mmCIF file of C-alpha atoms in Angstrom:
data_model
loop_
_atom_site.group_PDB
_atom_site.id
_atom_site.type_symbol
_atom_site.label_atom_id
_atom_site.label_comp_id
_atom_site.label_asym_id
_atom_site.label_seq_id
_atom_site.Cartn_x
_atom_site.Cartn_y
_atom_site.Cartn_z
ATOM 1 C CA MET M 1 59.536 -28.875 25.217
ATOM 2 C CA TYR M 2 55.967 -27.702 25.747
ATOM 3 C CA ASN M 3 53.308 -30.289 24.749
ATOM 4 C CA ASN M 4 51.148 -28.150 22.481
ATOM 5 C CA PRO M 5 47.668 -29.449 21.509
ATOM 6 C CA TYR M 6 47.385 -26.715 18.799
ATOM 7 C CA GLY M 7 50.392 -27.756 16.716
ATOM 8 C CA GLU M 8 54.125 -27.236 16.788
ATOM 9 C CA ASP M 9 54.113 -23.586 15.715
ATOM 10 C CA PHE M 10 51.820 -22.372 18.473
ATOM 11 C CA ARG M 11 53.565 -20.656 21.371
ATOM 12 C CA PRO M 12 51.575 -19.397 24.364
ATOM 13 C CA PRO M 13 51.989 -15.656 25.058
ATOM 14 C CA SER M 14 54.761 -14.751 27.454
ATOM 15 C CA GLY M 15 53.262 -11.406 28.446
ATOM 16 C CA ASN M 16 55.925 -9.354 26.605
ATOM 17 C CA GLU M 17 54.154 -9.330 23.215
ATOM 18 C CA PRO M 18 52.428 -6.145 21.951
ATOM 19 C CA ASN M 19 48.627 -6.031 22.111
ATOM 20 C CA PHE M 20 47.634 -7.673 18.857
ATOM 21 C CA GLU M 21 44.169 -7.573 17.296
ATOM 22 C CA PRO M 22 43.587 -10.200 14.615
ATOM 23 C CA SER M 23 42.844 -8.777 11.189
ATOM 24 C CA PHE M 24 40.297 -10.103 8.778
ATOM 25 C CA GLY M 25 41.046 -9.949 5.089
ATOM 26 C CA PRO M 26 43.892 -7.923 3.589
ATOM 27 C CA PRO M 27 45.946 -5.696 5.925
ATOM 28 C CA GLY M 28 44.190 -2.545 7.060
ATOM 29 C CA PHE M 29 40.627 -3.856 6.706
ATOM 30 C CA GLY M 30 40.039 -4.561 10.398
ATOM 31 C CA PRO M 31 37.317 -6.728 11.885
ATOM 32 C CA PRO M 32 34.101 -7.449 9.978
ATOM 33 C CA PRO M 33 31.187 -5.057 10.523
ATOM 34 C CA SER M 34 28.784 -6.031 13.243
ATOM 35 C CA PHE M 35 25.605 -7.746 12.150
ATOM 36 C CA ARG M 36 22.500 -5.619 12.320
ATOM 37 C CA PRO M 37 19.119 -7.206 11.601
ATOM 38 C CA PRO M 38 17.237 -5.493 8.772
ATOM 39 C CA ASN M 39 14.545 -2.998 9.672
ATOM 40 C CA PHE M 40 11.312 -4.365 8.277
ATOM 41 C CA GLY M 41 9.173 -1.474 9.528
ATOM 42 C CA PRO M 42 5.875 -1.767 11.363
ATOM 43 C CA PRO M 43 3.840 -4.961 11.239
ATOM 44 C CA PRO M 44 1.261 -5.192 8.444
ATOM 45 C CA SER M 45 -2.246 -3.975 9.145
ATOM 46 C CA PHE M 46 -5.252 -6.127 8.453
ATOM 47 C CA GLY M 47 -7.771 -3.368 7.740
ATOM 48 C CA PRO M 48 -8.936 -2.151 4.341
ATOM 49 C CA PRO M 49 -6.142 -1.763 1.802
ATOM 50 C CA ASN M 50 -4.470 1.587 1.591
ATOM 51 C CA PHE M 51 -4.510 2.670 -2.032
ATOM 52 C CA GLY M 52 -2.333 5.650 -1.137
ATOM 53 C CA PRO M 53 -2.481 9.028 -2.767
ATOM 54 C CA PRO M 54 -3.775 9.068 -6.324
ATOM 55 C CA PRO M 55 -1.254 9.084 -9.146
ATOM 56 C CA ALA M 56 -0.993 12.297 -11.099
ATOM 57 C CA GLY M 57 -3.244 12.574 -14.107
ATOM 58 C CA GLN M 58 -6.032 10.341 -12.756
ATOM 59 C CA MET M 59 -8.203 13.056 -11.254
ATOM 60 C CA PRO M 60 -11.123 14.109 -13.470
ATOM 61 C CA LEU M 61 -10.591 17.416 -15.234
ATOM 62 C CA GLY M 62 -14.137 18.730 -14.919
ATOM 63 C CA PRO M 63 -17.310 18.203 -12.924
ATOM 64 C CA PRO M 64 -19.494 15.114 -13.400
ATOM 65 C CA PRO M 65 -22.719 15.193 -15.441
ATOM 66 C CA SER M 66 -25.324 17.602 -14.057
ATOM 67 C CA PHE M 67 -28.106 14.974 -13.840
ATOM 68 C CA VAL M 68 -28.719 12.035 -11.524
ATOM 69 C CA PRO M 69 -29.442 8.705 -13.251
ATOM 70 C CA SER M 70 -32.615 6.886 -12.306
ATOM 71 C CA THR M 71 -32.236 4.558 -9.339
ATOM 72 C CA PRO M 72 -31.987 0.898 -10.315
ATOM 73 C CA PRO M 73 -35.001 -1.140 -9.101
ATOM 74 C CA TRP M 74 -32.740 -3.450 -7.061
ATOM 75 C CA GLY M 75 -29.179 -3.578 -5.763
ATOM 76 C CA ILE M 76 -26.707 -4.935 -8.269
ATOM 77 C CA GLY M 77 -23.689 -5.177 -5.976
ATOM 78 C CA THR M 78 -20.193 -4.461 -7.213
ATOM 79 C CA SER M 79 -19.208 -7.573 -9.154
ATOM 80 C CA GLY M 80 -18.656 -5.677 -12.425
ATOM 81 C CA ILE M 81 -17.543 -2.329 -11.064
ATOM 82 C CA GLN M 82 -14.043 -2.674 -12.566
ATOM 83 C CA SER M 83 -15.653 -1.811 -15.934
ATOM 84 C CA CYS M 84 -16.185 1.695 -14.530
ATOM 85 C CA LEU M 85 -12.481 2.472 -14.081
ATOM 86 C CA PHE M 86 -11.693 6.073 -15.103
ATOM 87 C CA ARG M 87 -15.349 6.842 -15.838
ATOM 88 C CA ASN M 88 -17.951 8.983 -14.096
ATOM 89 C CA THR M 89 -20.020 6.540 -12.041
ATOM 90 C CA TYR M 90 -23.069 7.205 -9.949
ATOM 91 C CA ILE M 91 -23.066 5.217 -6.696
ATOM 92 C CA TRP M 92 -25.967 4.403 -4.367
ATOM 93 C CA MET M 93 -24.971 3.311 -0.871
ATOM 94 C CA PHE M 94 -26.883 1.077 1.556
ATOM 95 C CA ASN M 95 -26.974 3.989 4.038
ATOM 96 C CA GLY M 96 -29.131 6.012 1.594
ATOM 97 C CA SER M 97 -26.506 8.407 0.274
ATOM 98 C CA SER M 98 -25.685 8.663 -3.418
ATOM 99 C CA PHE M 99 -23.044 10.603 -5.350
ATOM 100 C CA TRP M 100 -20.866 10.841 -8.438
ATOM 101 C CA PHE M 101 -17.597 8.929 -8.176
ATOM 102 C CA PHE M 102 -14.608 8.737 -10.538
ATOM 103 C CA LEU M 103 -13.174 5.262 -9.969
ATOM 104 C CA THR M 104 -9.356 4.870 -10.179
ATOM 105 C CA ALA M 105 -8.677 1.561 -8.354
ATOM 106 C CA VAL M 106 -10.624 -1.607 -7.559
ATOM 107 C CA GLY M 107 -9.584 -3.921 -4.750
ATOM 108 C CA ARG M 108 -11.146 -7.113 -3.506
ATOM 109 C CA GLU M 109 -12.863 -5.376 -0.587
ATOM 110 C CA SER M 110 -12.813 -1.683 -1.477
ATOM 111 C CA ILE M 111 -12.616 0.815 -4.308
ATOM 112 C CA ALA M 112 -10.759 4.111 -4.559
ATOM 113 C CA GLY M 113 -11.252 7.235 -6.579
ATOM 114 C CA PHE M 114 -12.655 10.733 -6.411
ATOM 115 C CA ARG M 115 -16.036 11.623 -4.901
ATOM 116 C CA TRP M 116 -17.737 14.741 -6.185
ATOM 117 C CA SER M 117 -18.917 17.420 -3.764
ATOM 118 C CA SER M 118 -20.596 20.528 -5.166
ATOM 119 C CA ARG M 119 -18.937 22.568 -2.404
ATOM 120 C CA ARG M 120 -15.434 21.087 -2.455
ATOM 121 C CA GLY M 121 -15.090 19.516 -5.908
ATOM 122 C CA TRP M 122 -13.352 16.169 -6.371
ATOM 123 C CA ARG M 123 -11.910 14.577 -3.192
ATOM 124 C CA PHE M 124 -9.973 11.315 -3.029
ATOM 125 C CA GLN M 125 -11.794 8.599 -1.073
ATOM 126 C CA THR M 126 -11.891 4.839 -0.539
ATOM 127 C CA ILE M 127 -15.178 2.987 -0.152
ATOM 128 C CA ALA M 128 -15.823 -0.529 1.164
ATOM 129 C CA ARG M 129 -17.521 -2.553 -1.573
ATOM 130 C CA ARG M 130 -19.945 -4.106 0.932
ATOM 131 C CA GLU M 131 -21.422 -0.605 1.544
ATOM 132 C CA ILE M 132 -22.372 -0.066 -2.136
ATOM 133 C CA ARG M 133 -25.946 -1.016 -3.040
ATOM 134 C CA SER M 134 -25.652 -0.291 -6.775
ATOM 135 C CA TYR M 135 -23.873 1.850 -9.351
ATOM 136 C CA ASP M 136 -24.333 3.106 -12.903
ATOM 137 C CA CYS M 137 -21.516 3.965 -15.289
ATOM 138 C CA SER M 138 -22.911 2.571 -18.511
ATOM 139 C CA ARG M 139 -23.615 5.805 -20.428
ATOM 140 C CA TRP M 140 -20.996 8.358 -19.420
#
């Protein structure tokens, strides 16, 4: 008798057996599917947040007020700018430019919304908060 280390019922192949593939699970299911690692997409970026395209219904329906508010005597920063969400807001930048802005999102480092251009109307834009000298949304 053959000394079998795998147990009494194991018989080494003689070479005359049909080619046999082991099955997994009930008959007819075949081998398990091969493992494929999940696709996590590109690595995260570390720049300003991407607010993405604006949701429908957030764009202002008409132009901003036709006047420019008086410039504040000093820069007030952006610590309370979230109170201007969905309101016409006049923004003064450190680079000297100023414009009407309709704020739709406030992030830790940037804001997003629509900037008014008399030639092109409302255009979606993001602005770094560190570039804003002051703003005024208190009366509109």
